[in-house]
Amino acid sequence: MTILVTGGAGFIGSHTCVELLNAGYEIIVLDNFSNSSPKSLERVKELTNKNFKIYNLDILEKFNVEKVFEENDITAVIHFAGLKAVGESVEIPIHYYYNNITGTLNLIDIMRKYKIFKIVFSSSATVYGMPKQVPISENSPLSAMNPYGRTKLMIEEILNDVYTSNNNWSIALLRYFNPIGAHESGRIGENPNGIPNNLMPFITQVAIGKLNELKVFGNDYSTSDGTGVRDYIHVVDLAKGHLKALEKVINFNGVEAYNLGTGQGYSVLEMIDAFEKVSGRKVPYSIASRRPGDIGECFADPTKAEKELGWKAEKGIKEMCIDSWKWQSQNPNGFLDKESIVDYANALA
Ligand code: NAD
Ligand code: UDP
């Protein structure tokens, strides 16, 4: 069974590719490497000892994306390809709408043409906007607070309409909470461009000495220590959730949203503490003002995914910190390290 993975070279995509290959699926990766390195896919091959086709392609190039469907016998699609930086989406909204929404429209229109009606879509807990209560269940009110969030919400609505128009579709909307961690080998992980926006890559870059100190955005929220609380989930658990969602879309028609989180929230200070314990490194920090648009507390009610997909996050905060640190310390410059460049050159030769 062949699964097309769009955005498969990225952080969550590469970990999902490993799980898919280990579970015996054939995969095809389509990625334009706008926010990733082909090196990550070389490492997916190394970790699994399996080969697969890679299309260096922009999902906006509809004609060429269609060729991928013509050339391969695809059973289902896992659709990660998208831009994800909230701040950037405020600065260049047209680019975000175009990339995420037009890209998805291209994809599902081609899927319709080729009668491939099974798709797992990367949505986000951001579709809950400013949640009125925690834990957040799937039927909590939806809203968006920035262009990035609106692309996710709009795509969810589009996919709902698509199912209404044709009940042959089978669609899983996966609302991720806060993915961190890395593959336990330390060979693949999160590789942000420039200064990271997210907490964990910022912490690991402070710990390795690339950044001087962490700014904690606000200590006046109504949480246990005043700092923001999030539901951090190990990326390998998240990847495994995609396999469960894939089984679901392969076997049943419908459109369903699922929270993929642990159900447990941790504050920024708790994360710093957990990280310092496992790494043995100090993470200097200072308290700064709240980040505009941030919410105080956000964690999932993951019971629907457990009941309907048979999926539950297994890894705790300690493993998340150990694996984030392993990835960062073994690859201080992500996929740009000397060894990576040599590997990459060999891969291209
Ligand atoms: P990522 O940036 O590491 O991966 C996305 C991949 O998509 C990259 O490899 C990028 O090159 C590719 N891509 C982007 N636009 C493309 C295009 N037009 N054509 C082809 N490829 C394209 O991000 P990630 O963290 O792995 O996230 C994967 C998905 O999950 C995204 O859709 C993101 O919005 C969503 N998501 C991520 C998080 C998170 O915190 N990481 C949380 C919720 C949802
Ligand atoms: N955060 C912080 N300093 C940073 C980055 C993040 O204090 O440099 C806080 C942020 O305010 C939030 C938590 O860490 O409370 C998680 O932030 P992240 O950007 O990783 O996730 P999101 O806010 O998008 O859920």
XYZ file of C-alpha atoms and ligand atoms in Angstrom:
418
model
C 0.000 0.000 0.000
C 1.518 3.323 -1.089
C 1.040 6.507 0.903
C 1.839 9.927 -0.516
C 3.372 12.120 2.195
C 3.362 15.820 1.328
C 5.815 17.824 3.435
C 7.471 14.542 4.380
C 10.924 16.111 4.813
C 9.749 18.357 7.652
C 9.835 17.828 11.394
C 6.641 15.814 11.867
C 6.652 14.418 8.321
C 10.107 12.833 8.602
C 9.214 11.104 11.879
C 5.963 9.870 10.360
C 7.847 8.524 7.328
C 10.013 6.436 9.679
C 6.938 4.971 11.386
C 5.183 4.301 8.061
C 8.212 2.509 6.613
C 8.742 0.507 9.805
C 5.086 -0.549 9.663
C 5.543 -1.873 6.119
C 3.914 0.897 4.063
C 5.491 2.090 0.837
C 5.813 5.856 0.776
C 6.329 8.643 -1.725
C 7.468 12.017 -0.424
C 6.567 15.302 -2.103
C 8.315 18.364 -0.669
C 9.704 21.636 -2.015
C 12.221 21.824 0.868
C 11.162 25.412 1.575
C 11.445 24.681 5.301
C 13.434 21.455 5.392
C 16.486 19.689 4.090
C 16.656 16.687 1.750
C 19.153 15.431 4.330
C 16.310 14.503 6.652
C 15.002 12.057 4.056
C 18.450 10.531 3.622
C 18.398 9.898 7.344
C 14.906 8.418 7.178
C 16.330 5.944 4.648
C 19.313 5.262 6.896
C 17.122 4.690 9.976
C 14.717 2.340 8.228
C 17.046 0.787 5.681
C 14.309 1.347 3.103
C 14.160 3.336 -0.089
C 11.385 5.518 -1.490
C 10.702 8.046 -4.217
C 11.164 11.721 -3.486
C 9.548 14.448 -5.601
C 11.225 17.826 -5.138
C 8.053 19.658 -6.013
C 5.910 22.579 -4.907
C 2.344 21.583 -4.189
C 1.304 24.771 -5.981
C 2.571 23.292 -9.254
C -0.669 21.493 -9.970
C 0.317 20.073 -13.330
C 3.426 18.439 -11.882
C 1.637 17.226 -8.750
C -0.864 15.509 -11.017
C 2.003 13.615 -12.653
C 2.836 12.112 -9.247
C -0.668 10.602 -9.162
C -0.373 9.451 -12.761
C 2.943 7.724 -12.155
C 2.084 5.974 -8.880
C -0.636 3.803 -7.431
C -1.458 5.890 -4.366
C -3.878 4.598 -1.716
C -4.024 7.570 0.632
C -2.373 10.918 1.350
C -0.924 12.342 4.540
C -0.807 16.076 3.996
C 1.796 17.933 6.071
C 2.955 20.444 3.439
C 2.291 23.921 4.717
C 3.853 26.991 6.256
C 3.536 27.210 10.020
C 5.107 30.332 11.534
C 2.435 32.459 13.201
C 4.429 35.736 13.167
C 5.439 35.301 9.537
C 1.817 34.603 8.606
C 0.877 38.039 9.982
C 3.585 39.661 7.835
C 2.928 37.771 4.591
C -0.675 36.551 4.809
C -1.200 36.225 1.057
C 1.733 33.872 0.830
C 0.292 31.790 3.702
C -3.201 31.636 2.219
C -1.806 30.809 -1.174
C 0.633 28.157 0.016
C -1.591 26.422 2.551
C -5.047 26.816 1.044
C -4.358 26.819 -2.704
C -1.864 24.016 -2.114
C -4.518 21.931 -0.368
C -7.137 22.742 -3.021
C -4.746 21.570 -5.733
C -4.107 18.365 -3.872
C -7.716 17.442 -3.158
C -8.837 18.369 -6.648
C -6.266 15.979 -8.084
C -7.254 13.328 -5.521
C -10.893 13.718 -6.622
C -9.872 13.297 -10.255
C -7.918 10.124 -9.467
C -10.637 8.852 -7.105
C -8.323 8.733 -4.112
C -10.603 9.833 -1.324
C -8.485 9.163 1.766
C -6.585 11.968 3.445
C -5.035 12.667 6.827
C -4.627 16.408 7.303
C -2.254 18.270 9.675
C -4.478 20.659 11.541
C -3.589 22.295 14.832
C -4.842 23.126 18.293
C -4.659 26.715 17.059
C -8.164 26.177 15.601
C -9.493 26.471 19.175
C -8.369 30.112 19.257
C -8.614 31.458 22.797
C -10.099 28.384 24.553
C -12.757 29.132 27.173
C -11.967 25.997 29.130
C -9.357 23.269 29.418
C -8.982 20.404 28.706
C -10.102 21.145 25.151
C -12.329 18.585 23.470
C -12.976 18.371 19.738
C -16.381 20.003 20.019
C -15.060 23.130 21.724
C -15.797 26.316 19.739
C -13.431 26.993 16.855
C -11.869 30.325 15.957
C -8.612 31.674 14.605
C -6.367 34.426 15.882
C -3.953 34.917 12.985
C -3.613 34.088 9.262
C -1.825 30.800 9.971
C -4.646 29.644 12.245
C -7.207 30.803 9.700
C -5.584 28.659 6.993
C -6.013 25.596 9.233
C -9.593 26.480 10.104
C -10.495 27.208 6.481
C -8.937 23.964 5.273
C -10.908 22.042 7.915
C -14.086 23.721 6.633
C -13.178 23.001 3.014
C -12.590 19.336 3.845
C -15.927 19.168 5.672
C -17.654 20.578 2.565
C -15.816 18.130 0.345
C -17.104 15.230 2.430
C -20.657 16.634 2.369
C -20.475 16.798 -1.434
C -19.278 13.211 -1.750
C -19.539 10.682 1.064
C -16.858 8.499 -0.507
C -14.294 10.739 1.115
C -12.563 9.653 4.261
C -10.854 12.478 6.096
C -9.021 12.756 9.408
C -8.325 16.254 10.735
C -5.515 15.881 13.254
C -5.310 18.755 15.690
C -1.794 18.650 17.065
C -0.936 20.232 20.377
C 2.775 21.093 20.901
C 5.104 18.597 19.231
C 8.659 18.430 20.624
C 11.310 15.726 21.041
C 13.012 13.860 18.237
C 13.704 10.332 17.045
C 15.515 8.425 19.799
C 18.519 7.924 17.497
C 19.153 11.678 17.448
C 19.398 11.480 13.635
C 16.270 13.469 12.755
C 14.638 16.325 14.617
C 13.287 19.844 14.440
C 15.438 22.113 12.292
C 14.099 25.664 12.496
C 15.438 28.366 10.193
C 17.015 31.274 12.069
C 15.992 32.056 15.626
C 13.350 29.591 16.810
C 9.847 30.835 17.669
C 8.892 27.782 19.693
C 9.891 27.090 23.255
C 11.750 23.775 23.039
C 14.099 24.588 20.142
C 14.801 27.911 21.849
C 15.675 26.113 25.101
C 17.966 23.620 23.346
C 19.755 26.399 21.444
C 20.347 28.305 24.694
C 21.643 25.098 26.280
C 24.111 24.521 23.435
C 25.314 28.133 23.611
C 23.919 29.382 20.285
C 21.589 31.793 22.093
C 22.319 33.639 25.322
C 19.123 33.400 27.276
C 15.489 32.465 27.035
C 12.863 35.142 27.421
C 9.895 33.743 29.303
C 6.882 35.443 27.780
C 4.837 36.475 30.800
C 4.586 35.228 34.397
C 1.215 36.768 35.172
C -1.121 34.186 33.634
C -3.550 32.431 35.922
C -1.515 29.216 35.920
C 0.344 27.465 38.768
C 3.504 29.601 38.405
C 2.129 32.357 36.176
C 3.869 31.161 32.979
C 2.103 29.747 29.923
C 0.948 26.128 29.996
C 0.961 23.856 26.924
C 0.369 20.217 26.104
C 3.761 19.049 24.808
C 3.695 15.809 22.860
C 6.615 13.665 21.722
C 6.890 13.808 17.931
C 7.218 10.003 17.726
C 3.908 9.591 19.582
C 2.428 12.112 17.168
C 3.837 10.204 14.195
C 2.249 6.998 15.519
C -1.072 8.848 15.748
C -0.876 9.347 11.971
C -0.654 5.605 11.420
C -3.774 5.088 13.518
C -5.578 7.847 11.630
C -4.451 6.297 8.360
C -5.943 2.922 9.360
C -9.153 4.760 10.150
C -9.387 6.563 6.797
C -8.489 3.386 4.941
C -11.289 1.454 6.633
C -14.097 3.989 7.150
C -15.639 6.911 5.284
C -16.415 10.189 7.028
C -14.746 13.329 8.285
C -13.545 13.451 11.878
C -11.330 15.736 13.925
C -9.016 14.301 16.578
C -6.925 16.006 19.222
C -3.412 14.604 19.377
C -2.054 15.656 22.744
C -1.167 14.010 26.044
C -3.876 15.674 28.131
C -1.233 17.041 30.485
C -0.098 20.667 30.569
C 3.343 21.961 31.603
C 4.354 25.547 32.307
C 7.375 27.240 30.753
C 9.239 27.093 34.070
C 8.414 23.391 34.451
C 9.795 22.778 30.962
C 13.028 24.620 31.769
C 13.387 22.602 34.954
C 12.701 19.259 33.233
C 15.178 20.116 30.492
C 17.929 21.202 32.897
C 17.570 17.950 34.834
C 18.012 15.675 31.831
C 20.692 17.700 30.040
C 22.743 18.802 33.024
C 22.899 22.238 31.347
C 21.728 25.554 32.753
C 19.147 27.461 30.749
C 19.511 31.134 31.729
C 16.221 32.973 31.418
C 14.571 36.258 32.237
C 10.927 37.199 32.485
C 9.659 39.310 29.596
C 6.229 40.658 28.753
C 3.534 38.435 27.300
C 3.851 37.566 23.612
C 0.978 39.233 21.726
C -1.762 36.770 20.848
C -0.550 34.132 23.349
C -3.022 32.197 25.440
C -2.401 31.296 29.087
C -3.298 27.638 29.128
C -3.918 25.032 26.455
C -4.113 21.270 26.825
C -6.051 18.535 25.134
C -8.794 16.188 26.058
C -7.386 13.292 23.997
C -10.099 10.721 24.830
C -11.698 10.727 21.357
C -8.432 9.647 19.712
C -8.034 6.918 22.311
C -11.590 5.629 21.865
C -11.887 5.898 18.090
C -8.309 5.477 16.875
C -6.894 3.325 19.664
C -4.096 5.867 20.066
C -2.643 7.320 23.235
C 0.567 9.279 23.804
C 3.068 7.110 25.671
C 6.163 9.220 26.152
C 6.485 11.630 29.052
C 8.166 14.972 29.468
C 11.498 13.399 30.454
C 11.786 11.436 27.197
C 10.740 14.518 25.237
C 13.563 16.532 26.815
C 16.135 13.718 26.467
C 15.393 13.281 22.767
C 15.236 17.030 21.996
C 18.635 17.381 23.655
C 20.103 14.360 21.897
C 19.086 15.789 18.521
C 20.383 19.292 19.344
C 23.658 18.177 20.905
C 24.468 15.706 18.102
C 23.485 18.209 15.396
C 24.266 21.678 16.754
C 23.535 23.207 13.359
C 20.689 20.906 12.419
C 21.177 19.325 9.020
C 23.859 21.877 8.165
C 26.626 20.224 10.141
C 29.842 19.240 8.407
C 28.980 15.580 8.609
C 25.540 16.325 7.182
C 26.985 18.281 4.290
C 29.327 15.399 3.434
C 26.412 12.932 3.708
C 24.303 15.171 1.531
C 27.011 15.507 -1.100
C 27.386 11.701 -1.095
C 23.635 11.306 -1.413
C 23.589 13.564 -4.455
C 26.639 11.926 -6.086
P 7.840 21.699 8.778
O 7.967 23.078 8.250
O 9.023 21.071 9.405
O 7.300 20.727 7.614
C 6.460 21.169 6.583
C 7.051 20.670 5.279
O 6.214 21.111 4.190
C 8.456 21.223 5.015
O 9.304 20.157 4.663
C 8.261 22.186 3.840
O 9.400 22.265 3.032
C 7.049 21.575 3.145
N 6.264 22.529 2.344
C 5.771 23.727 2.730
N 5.109 24.305 1.709
C 5.189 23.456 0.654
C 4.732 23.495 -0.676
N 4.074 24.562 -1.168
N 4.983 22.453 -1.503
C 5.673 21.372 -1.036
N 6.146 21.277 0.236
C 5.918 22.316 1.054
O 6.608 21.697 9.778
P 6.122 20.573 10.795
O 6.350 21.054 12.171
O 6.632 19.232 10.378
O 4.563 20.673 10.510
C 3.899 19.841 9.564
C 2.455 20.284 9.459
O 1.874 20.239 10.759
C 2.265 21.711 8.957
O 1.136 21.740 8.120
C 2.019 22.493 10.228
O 1.225 23.641 9.997
C 1.282 21.478 11.078
N 1.423 21.720 12.525
C 2.660 21.838 13.086
C 2.780 22.092 14.451
C 4.135 22.257 15.090
O 4.204 22.814 16.192
N 5.220 21.793 14.518
C 1.630 22.219 15.251
C 0.389 22.080 14.647
C 0.293 21.835 13.272
N 7.571 30.772 25.152
C 8.460 31.549 25.888
N 9.617 31.967 25.285
C 9.924 31.635 23.995
C 9.016 30.835 23.255
C 7.844 30.432 23.869
O 8.220 31.873 27.047
O 10.982 32.063 23.491
C 6.331 30.310 25.803
C 5.059 30.773 25.110
O 4.665 32.046 25.606
C 4.079 29.651 25.470
C 4.982 28.407 25.520
O 6.307 28.897 25.715
O 3.542 29.855 26.752
C 4.950 27.582 24.242
O 5.233 28.436 23.144
P 5.374 27.860 21.659
O 5.634 29.029 20.761
O 6.364 26.750 21.656
O 3.958 27.216 21.368
P 2.516 27.903 21.160
O 2.480 29.150 21.980
O 2.397 28.156 19.698
O 1.545 26.890 21.657
